[in-house]
Amino acid sequence: DGGITQSPKYLFRKEGQNVTLSCEQNLNHDAMYWYRQDPGQGLRLIYYSQIVNDFQKGDIAEGYSVSREKKESFPLTVTSAQKNPTAFYLCASSTQHGAEQYFGPGTRLTVT
Amino acid sequence: AQSVTQLDSHVSVSEGTPVLLRCNYSSSYSPSLFWYVQHPNKGLQLLLKYTSAATLVKGINGFEAEFKKSETSFHLTKPSAHMSDAAEYFCVVNSVGTSYDKVIFGPGTSLSVIP
């Protein structure tokens, strides 16, 4: 079964802690993306990667970091510098940057 | 600048009646356009895409959209709403490969279906 997996589905952390969200795809896609979605709002791009070992900042990269060491994996770290980390995080991939994106099921992060 | 406007933040229809979700875009180029659907607490799923072939695009679950360059619109329609269509819908413009080089998501339209 091809697709994108995100784990865990729900994540709880204390303020001041860094947390890493997992995103794995077995679609052999080159491009991968991280979005943040707040209640009742659209998607905002955090980071994207067009190819292994390369990534670019999106519209709201501050307080986040990523790595792309393997084609199938694009983990997102939410650092303590992110002021309002509680949100729904969505990972996506596409054959190339700009093609239709395939989304994972999302991770809901709650920081208290 | 490139932009996407979804003209209604919320649309409510009765089951069995037609659905119209409106999307207008602003682009200096001939963009690719997409519609995605998101059910509560789920990821997004591609409904359909326009990539400069036929202007009337058919998607999954009976949805279709028509690209109208003169009106810069890409409205999503379905002849008969089903309860399972209740979800959030996003119109997306792809300007990658142009000087703007972005994928732009609209703010979304929430569709309610009344039994």
PDB file of C-alpha atoms in Angstrom:
ATOM      1  CA  ASP A   1       0.000   0.000   0.000  1.00  0.00           C
ATOM      2  CA  GLY A   2       1.527   3.291  -1.116  1.00  0.00           C
ATOM      3  CA  GLY A   3       1.016   6.430   0.882  1.00  0.00           C
ATOM      4  CA  ILE A   4       2.164   8.877   3.496  1.00  0.00           C
ATOM      5  CA  THR A   5       2.229   8.110   7.171  1.00  0.00           C
ATOM      6  CA  GLN A   6       2.466  10.581  10.008  1.00  0.00           C
ATOM      7  CA  SER A   7       3.006   9.590  13.567  1.00  0.00           C
ATOM      8  CA  PRO A   8       1.775   9.946  16.147  1.00  0.00           C
ATOM      9  CA  LYS A   9      -1.807  11.071  15.477  1.00  0.00           C
ATOM     10  CA  TYR A  10      -1.940  13.010  18.750  1.00  0.00           C
ATOM     11  CA  LEU A  11       1.049  14.471  20.585  1.00  0.00           C
ATOM     12  CA  PHE A  12       1.199  16.289  23.884  1.00  0.00           C
ATOM     13  CA  ARG A  13       4.191  18.255  25.149  1.00  0.00           C
ATOM     14  CA  LYS A  14       5.074  20.687  27.861  1.00  0.00           C
ATOM     15  CA  GLU A  15       6.042  24.210  26.937  1.00  0.00           C
ATOM     16  CA  GLY A  16       9.787  24.605  26.435  1.00  0.00           C
ATOM     17  CA  GLN A  17      10.334  21.109  25.043  1.00  0.00           C
ATOM     18  CA  ASN A  18      11.339  20.391  21.482  1.00  0.00           C
ATOM     19  CA  VAL A  19       9.242  17.781  19.688  1.00  0.00           C
ATOM     20  CA  THR A  20       9.759  15.947  16.392  1.00  0.00           C
ATOM     21  CA  LEU A  21       6.917  14.949  14.105  1.00  0.00           C
ATOM     22  CA  SER A  22       7.455  12.021  11.767  1.00  0.00           C
ATOM     23  CA  CYS A  23       6.525  11.904   8.073  1.00  0.00           C
ATOM     24  CA  GLU A  24       7.312   8.931   5.845  1.00  0.00           C
ATOM     25  CA  GLN A  25       6.279   8.257   2.248  1.00  0.00           C
ATOM     26  CA  ASN A  26       6.717   5.188   0.039  1.00  0.00           C
ATOM     27  CA  LEU A  27       5.490   6.859  -3.152  1.00  0.00           C
ATOM     28  CA  ASN A  28       9.014   7.550  -4.424  1.00  0.00           C
ATOM     29  CA  HIS A  29       8.174  11.254  -4.528  1.00  0.00           C
ATOM     30  CA  ASP A  30      10.953  13.821  -4.750  1.00  0.00           C
ATOM     31  CA  ALA A  31       9.152  16.734  -3.106  1.00  0.00           C
ATOM     32  CA  MET A  32       7.835  16.850   0.457  1.00  0.00           C
ATOM     33  CA  TYR A  33       6.045  19.556   2.431  1.00  0.00           C
ATOM     34  CA  TRP A  34       5.036  20.525   5.953  1.00  0.00           C
ATOM     35  CA  TYR A  35       1.941  22.634   6.615  1.00  0.00           C
ATOM     36  CA  ARG A  36       0.354  24.019   9.733  1.00  0.00           C
ATOM     37  CA  GLN A  37      -3.415  24.337  10.063  1.00  0.00           C
ATOM     38  CA  ASP A  38      -5.128  26.274  12.855  1.00  0.00           C
ATOM     39  CA  PRO A  39      -8.841  25.905  13.680  1.00  0.00           C
ATOM     40  CA  GLY A  40     -11.070  27.244  10.925  1.00  0.00           C
ATOM     41  CA  GLN A  41      -8.092  28.354   8.865  1.00  0.00           C
ATOM     42  CA  GLY A  42      -6.366  27.252   5.722  1.00  0.00           C
ATOM     43  CA  LEU A  43      -2.933  25.723   5.316  1.00  0.00           C
ATOM     44  CA  ARG A  44       0.292  27.617   5.889  1.00  0.00           C
ATOM     45  CA  LEU A  45       3.551  26.299   4.473  1.00  0.00           C
ATOM     46  CA  ILE A  46       6.328  25.728   7.012  1.00  0.00           C
ATOM     47  CA  TYR A  47       9.086  24.059   4.988  1.00  0.00           C
ATOM     48  CA  TYR A  48       9.408  22.149   1.770  1.00  0.00           C
ATOM     49  CA  SER A  49      12.025  19.968   0.147  1.00  0.00           C
ATOM     50  CA  GLN A  50      12.384  19.414  -3.586  1.00  0.00           C
ATOM     51  CA  ILE A  51      15.061  16.745  -3.303  1.00  0.00           C
ATOM     52  CA  VAL A  52      17.117  14.834  -0.758  1.00  0.00           C
ATOM     53  CA  ASN A  53      19.521  16.959   1.293  1.00  0.00           C
ATOM     54  CA  ASP A  54      17.813  20.179   0.260  1.00  0.00           C
ATOM     55  CA  PHE A  55      14.970  22.167   1.793  1.00  0.00           C
ATOM     56  CA  GLN A  56      13.568  25.697   1.725  1.00  0.00           C
ATOM     57  CA  LYS A  57      11.704  27.834   4.211  1.00  0.00           C
ATOM     58  CA  GLY A  58       8.031  28.413   3.660  1.00  0.00           C
ATOM     59  CA  ASP A  59       5.901  31.258   4.912  1.00  0.00           C
ATOM     60  CA  ILE A  60       6.119  30.468   8.638  1.00  0.00           C
ATOM     61  CA  ALA A  61       9.467  28.701   9.202  1.00  0.00           C
ATOM     62  CA  GLU A  62      10.438  30.502  12.412  1.00  0.00           C
ATOM     63  CA  GLY A  63      10.602  28.121  15.360  1.00  0.00           C
ATOM     64  CA  TYR A  64      10.701  25.015  13.180  1.00  0.00           C
ATOM     65  CA  SER A  65      13.471  22.902  11.670  1.00  0.00           C
ATOM     66  CA  VAL A  66      13.549  20.004   9.197  1.00  0.00           C
ATOM     67  CA  SER A  67      15.943  17.518   7.658  1.00  0.00           C
ATOM     68  CA  ARG A  68      15.818  15.487   4.458  1.00  0.00           C
ATOM     69  CA  GLU A  69      18.498  12.833   4.763  1.00  0.00           C
ATOM     70  CA  LYS A  70      16.437  10.158   3.003  1.00  0.00           C
ATOM     71  CA  LYS A  71      14.015  10.460   0.112  1.00  0.00           C
ATOM     72  CA  GLU A  72      11.200   8.826   2.038  1.00  0.00           C
ATOM     73  CA  SER A  73      11.518  10.790   5.277  1.00  0.00           C
ATOM     74  CA  PHE A  74      10.992  14.469   6.149  1.00  0.00           C
ATOM     75  CA  PRO A  75      10.779  14.962   9.931  1.00  0.00           C
ATOM     76  CA  LEU A  76       9.706  18.294  11.412  1.00  0.00           C
ATOM     77  CA  THR A  77      11.027  19.548  14.749  1.00  0.00           C
ATOM     78  CA  VAL A  78       8.951  22.088  16.617  1.00  0.00           C
ATOM     79  CA  THR A  79      11.386  23.963  18.819  1.00  0.00           C
ATOM     80  CA  SER A  80      10.793  25.866  22.030  1.00  0.00           C
ATOM     81  CA  ALA A  81      11.237  29.059  19.988  1.00  0.00           C
ATOM     82  CA  GLN A  82       7.873  28.517  18.296  1.00  0.00           C
ATOM     83  CA  LYS A  83       5.514  30.824  20.194  1.00  0.00           C
ATOM     84  CA  ASN A  84       2.221  29.075  19.457  1.00  0.00           C
ATOM     85  CA  PRO A  85       2.988  25.463  18.558  1.00  0.00           C
ATOM     86  CA  THR A  86      -0.444  23.989  19.276  1.00  0.00           C
ATOM     87  CA  ALA A  87      -1.906  23.159  15.855  1.00  0.00           C
ATOM     88  CA  PHE A  88      -2.721  20.425  13.342  1.00  0.00           C
ATOM     89  CA  TYR A  89       0.359  19.563  11.254  1.00  0.00           C
ATOM     90  CA  LEU A  90       0.063  18.071   7.786  1.00  0.00           C
ATOM     91  CA  CYS A  91       2.795  16.477   5.709  1.00  0.00           C
ATOM     92  CA  ALA A  92       2.480  16.059   1.944  1.00  0.00           C
ATOM     93  CA  SER A  93       4.518  14.809  -0.975  1.00  0.00           C
ATOM     94  CA  SER A  94       4.452  15.171  -4.749  1.00  0.00           C
ATOM     95  CA  THR A  95       6.342  13.721  -7.700  1.00  0.00           C
ATOM     96  CA  GLN A  96       7.951  17.126  -8.183  1.00  0.00           C
ATOM     97  CA  HIS A  97       7.492  20.579  -6.711  1.00  0.00           C
ATOM     98  CA  GLY A  98       4.202  21.967  -8.021  1.00  0.00           C
ATOM     99  CA  ALA A  99       2.521  18.702  -8.942  1.00  0.00           C
ATOM    100  CA  GLU A 100      -0.546  17.503  -7.098  1.00  0.00           C
ATOM    101  CA  GLN A 101       0.195  16.755  -3.487  1.00  0.00           C
ATOM    102  CA  TYR A 102      -0.659  13.646  -1.505  1.00  0.00           C
ATOM    103  CA  PHE A 103      -1.327  14.297   2.157  1.00  0.00           C
ATOM    104  CA  GLY A 104      -0.772  12.304   5.296  1.00  0.00           C
ATOM    105  CA  PRO A 105      -3.468  11.981   7.985  1.00  0.00           C
ATOM    106  CA  GLY A 106      -1.952  14.732  10.137  1.00  0.00           C
ATOM    107  CA  THR A 107      -0.592  15.072  13.668  1.00  0.00           C
ATOM    108  CA  ARG A 108      -2.422  17.159  16.243  1.00  0.00           C
ATOM    109  CA  LEU A 109       0.115  18.730  18.585  1.00  0.00           C
ATOM    110  CA  THR A 110      -0.947  20.201  21.900  1.00  0.00           C
ATOM    111  CA  VAL A 111       1.559  22.129  23.978  1.00  0.00           C
ATOM    112  CA  THR A 112       0.630  23.180  27.512  1.00  0.00           C
TER     113      THR A 112
ATOM    114  CA  ALA B   1       0.990  38.795  -7.413  1.00  0.00           C
ATOM    115  CA  GLN B   2      -0.612  35.398  -7.376  1.00  0.00           C
ATOM    116  CA  SER B   3      -3.641  34.793  -5.164  1.00  0.00           C
ATOM    117  CA  VAL B   4      -6.638  32.564  -4.639  1.00  0.00           C
ATOM    118  CA  THR B   5     -10.035  33.740  -3.434  1.00  0.00           C
ATOM    119  CA  GLN B   6     -12.737  31.387  -2.283  1.00  0.00           C
ATOM    120  CA  LEU B   7     -15.789  33.574  -2.347  1.00  0.00           C
ATOM    121  CA  ASP B   8     -17.780  31.788   0.364  1.00  0.00           C
ATOM    122  CA  SER B   9     -16.346  30.739   3.699  1.00  0.00           C
ATOM    123  CA  HIS B  10     -19.387  28.550   4.324  1.00  0.00           C
ATOM    124  CA  VAL B  11     -21.995  26.981   2.023  1.00  0.00           C
ATOM    125  CA  SER B  12     -25.035  25.043   3.162  1.00  0.00           C
ATOM    126  CA  VAL B  13     -27.133  22.877   0.814  1.00  0.00           C
ATOM    127  CA  SER B  14     -29.866  20.292   1.189  1.00  0.00           C
ATOM    128  CA  GLU B  15     -29.114  16.675   0.381  1.00  0.00           C
ATOM    129  CA  GLY B  16     -29.859  15.979  -3.274  1.00  0.00           C
ATOM    130  CA  THR B  17     -29.505  19.594  -4.407  1.00  0.00           C
ATOM    131  CA  PRO B  18     -26.621  21.006  -6.482  1.00  0.00           C
ATOM    132  CA  VAL B  19     -23.353  22.188  -4.977  1.00  0.00           C
ATOM    133  CA  LEU B  20     -21.431  25.249  -6.182  1.00  0.00           C
ATOM    134  CA  LEU B  21     -18.175  26.261  -4.493  1.00  0.00           C
ATOM    135  CA  ARG B  22     -16.588  29.325  -6.026  1.00  0.00           C
ATOM    136  CA  CYS B  23     -12.912  29.995  -6.629  1.00  0.00           C
ATOM    137  CA  ASN B  24     -11.233  32.907  -8.363  1.00  0.00           C
ATOM    138  CA  TYR B  25      -7.529  33.210  -8.924  1.00  0.00           C
ATOM    139  CA  SER B  26      -5.118  35.911  -9.878  1.00  0.00           C
ATOM    140  CA  SER B  27      -2.159  34.869 -11.981  1.00  0.00           C
ATOM    141  CA  SER B  28       0.085  36.404 -14.582  1.00  0.00           C
ATOM    142  CA  TYR B  29       0.592  32.985 -16.090  1.00  0.00           C
ATOM    143  CA  SER B  30      -1.510  30.015 -17.101  1.00  0.00           C
ATOM    144  CA  PRO B  31      -1.542  28.157 -13.816  1.00  0.00           C
ATOM    145  CA  SER B  32      -2.331  24.631 -12.801  1.00  0.00           C
ATOM    146  CA  LEU B  33      -5.369  24.541 -10.525  1.00  0.00           C
ATOM    147  CA  PHE B  34      -6.527  21.970  -8.008  1.00  0.00           C
ATOM    148  CA  TRP B  35      -9.420  21.296  -5.677  1.00  0.00           C
ATOM    149  CA  TYR B  36      -8.836  19.328  -2.470  1.00  0.00           C
ATOM    150  CA  VAL B  37     -11.298  18.084   0.152  1.00  0.00           C
ATOM    151  CA  GLN B  38     -10.627  17.696   3.871  1.00  0.00           C
ATOM    152  CA  HIS B  39     -12.905  15.813   6.217  1.00  0.00           C
ATOM    153  CA  PRO B  40     -12.668  16.684   9.939  1.00  0.00           C
ATOM    154  CA  ASN B  41      -9.339  15.798  11.530  1.00  0.00           C
ATOM    155  CA  LYS B  42      -8.089  14.197   8.308  1.00  0.00           C
ATOM    156  CA  GLY B  43      -5.525  15.003   5.661  1.00  0.00           C
ATOM    157  CA  LEU B  44      -6.455  16.570   2.332  1.00  0.00           C
ATOM    158  CA  GLN B  45      -7.497  14.493  -0.682  1.00  0.00           C
ATOM    159  CA  LEU B  46      -7.207  15.604  -4.287  1.00  0.00           C
ATOM    160  CA  LEU B  47     -10.619  15.978  -5.946  1.00  0.00           C
ATOM    161  CA  LEU B  48      -9.500  17.126  -9.385  1.00  0.00           C
ATOM    162  CA  LYS B  49      -6.868  19.118 -11.254  1.00  0.00           C
ATOM    163  CA  TYR B  50      -6.638  21.389 -14.298  1.00  0.00           C
ATOM    164  CA  THR B  51      -3.378  21.411 -16.224  1.00  0.00           C
ATOM    165  CA  SER B  52      -4.227  23.241 -19.480  1.00  0.00           C
ATOM    166  CA  ALA B  53      -5.947  20.356 -21.231  1.00  0.00           C
ATOM    167  CA  ALA B  54      -9.770  20.235 -21.265  1.00  0.00           C
ATOM    168  CA  THR B  55     -11.366  23.203 -19.517  1.00  0.00           C
ATOM    169  CA  LEU B  56     -14.058  21.007 -17.938  1.00  0.00           C
ATOM    170  CA  VAL B  57     -12.398  18.702 -15.481  1.00  0.00           C
ATOM    171  CA  LYS B  58     -14.094  15.700 -13.906  1.00  0.00           C
ATOM    172  CA  GLY B  59     -12.954  14.495 -10.521  1.00  0.00           C
ATOM    173  CA  ILE B  60     -13.807  11.903  -7.938  1.00  0.00           C
ATOM    174  CA  ASN B  61     -17.163  11.469  -6.176  1.00  0.00           C
ATOM    175  CA  GLY B  62     -19.115  13.192  -8.966  1.00  0.00           C
ATOM    176  CA  PHE B  63     -17.410  16.576  -8.658  1.00  0.00           C
ATOM    177  CA  GLU B  64     -16.324  18.636 -11.625  1.00  0.00           C
ATOM    178  CA  ALA B  65     -14.866  22.082 -12.240  1.00  0.00           C
ATOM    179  CA  GLU B  66     -14.679  24.399 -15.206  1.00  0.00           C
ATOM    180  CA  PHE B  67     -11.656  26.567 -15.937  1.00  0.00           C
ATOM    181  CA  LYS B  68     -12.725  29.940 -17.316  1.00  0.00           C
ATOM    182  CA  LYS B  69      -9.721  32.034 -18.222  1.00  0.00           C
ATOM    183  CA  SER B  70     -11.753  35.121 -19.121  1.00  0.00           C
ATOM    184  CA  GLU B  71     -13.316  35.098 -15.655  1.00  0.00           C
ATOM    185  CA  THR B  72     -10.202  33.763 -13.868  1.00  0.00           C
ATOM    186  CA  SER B  73     -12.463  31.258 -12.168  1.00  0.00           C
ATOM    187  CA  PHE B  74     -12.354  27.563 -11.336  1.00  0.00           C
ATOM    188  CA  HIS B  75     -15.655  26.834  -9.616  1.00  0.00           C
ATOM    189  CA  LEU B  76     -16.385  23.364  -8.214  1.00  0.00           C
ATOM    190  CA  THR B  77     -19.788  21.793  -8.820  1.00  0.00           C
ATOM    191  CA  LYS B  78     -21.710  18.624  -8.119  1.00  0.00           C
ATOM    192  CA  PRO B  79     -25.221  17.926  -9.400  1.00  0.00           C
ATOM    193  CA  SER B  80     -26.548  16.306  -6.247  1.00  0.00           C
ATOM    194  CA  ALA B  81     -25.104  16.682  -2.740  1.00  0.00           C
ATOM    195  CA  HIS B  82     -24.647  13.683  -0.487  1.00  0.00           C
ATOM    196  CA  MET B  83     -24.297  13.747   3.280  1.00  0.00           C
ATOM    197  CA  SER B  84     -20.742  12.460   2.931  1.00  0.00           C
ATOM    198  CA  ASP B  85     -19.801  15.612   0.957  1.00  0.00           C
ATOM    199  CA  ALA B  86     -19.876  17.675   4.161  1.00  0.00           C
ATOM    200  CA  ALA B  87     -16.244  18.792   4.520  1.00  0.00           C
ATOM    201  CA  GLU B  88     -13.799  21.649   3.934  1.00  0.00           C
ATOM    202  CA  TYR B  89     -12.818  22.360   0.338  1.00  0.00           C
ATOM    203  CA  PHE B  90      -9.642  24.111  -0.783  1.00  0.00           C
ATOM    204  CA  CYS B  91      -8.884  25.673  -4.151  1.00  0.00           C
ATOM    205  CA  VAL B  92      -5.167  25.689  -4.991  1.00  0.00           C
ATOM    206  CA  VAL B  93      -3.126  27.538  -7.605  1.00  0.00           C
ATOM    207  CA  ASN B  94       0.248  26.232  -8.724  1.00  0.00           C
ATOM    208  CA  SER B  95       2.653  28.872  -9.971  1.00  0.00           C
ATOM    209  CA  VAL B  96       5.787  26.760  -9.608  1.00  0.00           C
ATOM    210  CA  GLY B  97       8.170  27.268 -12.487  1.00  0.00           C
ATOM    211  CA  THR B  98       7.176  30.902 -12.880  1.00  0.00           C
ATOM    212  CA  SER B  99       8.826  33.878 -11.272  1.00  0.00           C
ATOM    213  CA  TYR B 100       6.353  33.580  -8.398  1.00  0.00           C
ATOM    214  CA  ASP B 101       7.217  29.883  -7.826  1.00  0.00           C
ATOM    215  CA  LYS B 102       4.611  28.998  -5.213  1.00  0.00           C
ATOM    216  CA  VAL B 103       1.753  26.680  -4.508  1.00  0.00           C
ATOM    217  CA  ILE B 104      -1.037  28.836  -3.055  1.00  0.00           C
ATOM    218  CA  PHE B 105      -3.902  27.433  -1.011  1.00  0.00           C
ATOM    219  CA  GLY B 106      -7.182  29.287  -0.760  1.00  0.00           C
ATOM    220  CA  PRO B 107      -8.686  29.865   2.710  1.00  0.00           C
ATOM    221  CA  GLY B 108     -11.220  27.080   2.289  1.00  0.00           C
ATOM    222  CA  THR B 109     -14.999  26.726   2.033  1.00  0.00           C
ATOM    223  CA  SER B 110     -16.877  24.690   4.597  1.00  0.00           C
ATOM    224  CA  LEU B 111     -19.727  22.714   3.033  1.00  0.00           C
ATOM    225  CA  SER B 112     -22.666  21.629   5.174  1.00  0.00           C
ATOM    226  CA  VAL B 113     -25.259  19.193   3.817  1.00  0.00           C
ATOM    227  CA  ILE B 114     -28.684  19.272   5.434  1.00  0.00           C
ATOM    228  CA  PRO B 115     -30.677  16.014   5.456  1.00  0.00           C
TER     229      PRO B 115
END
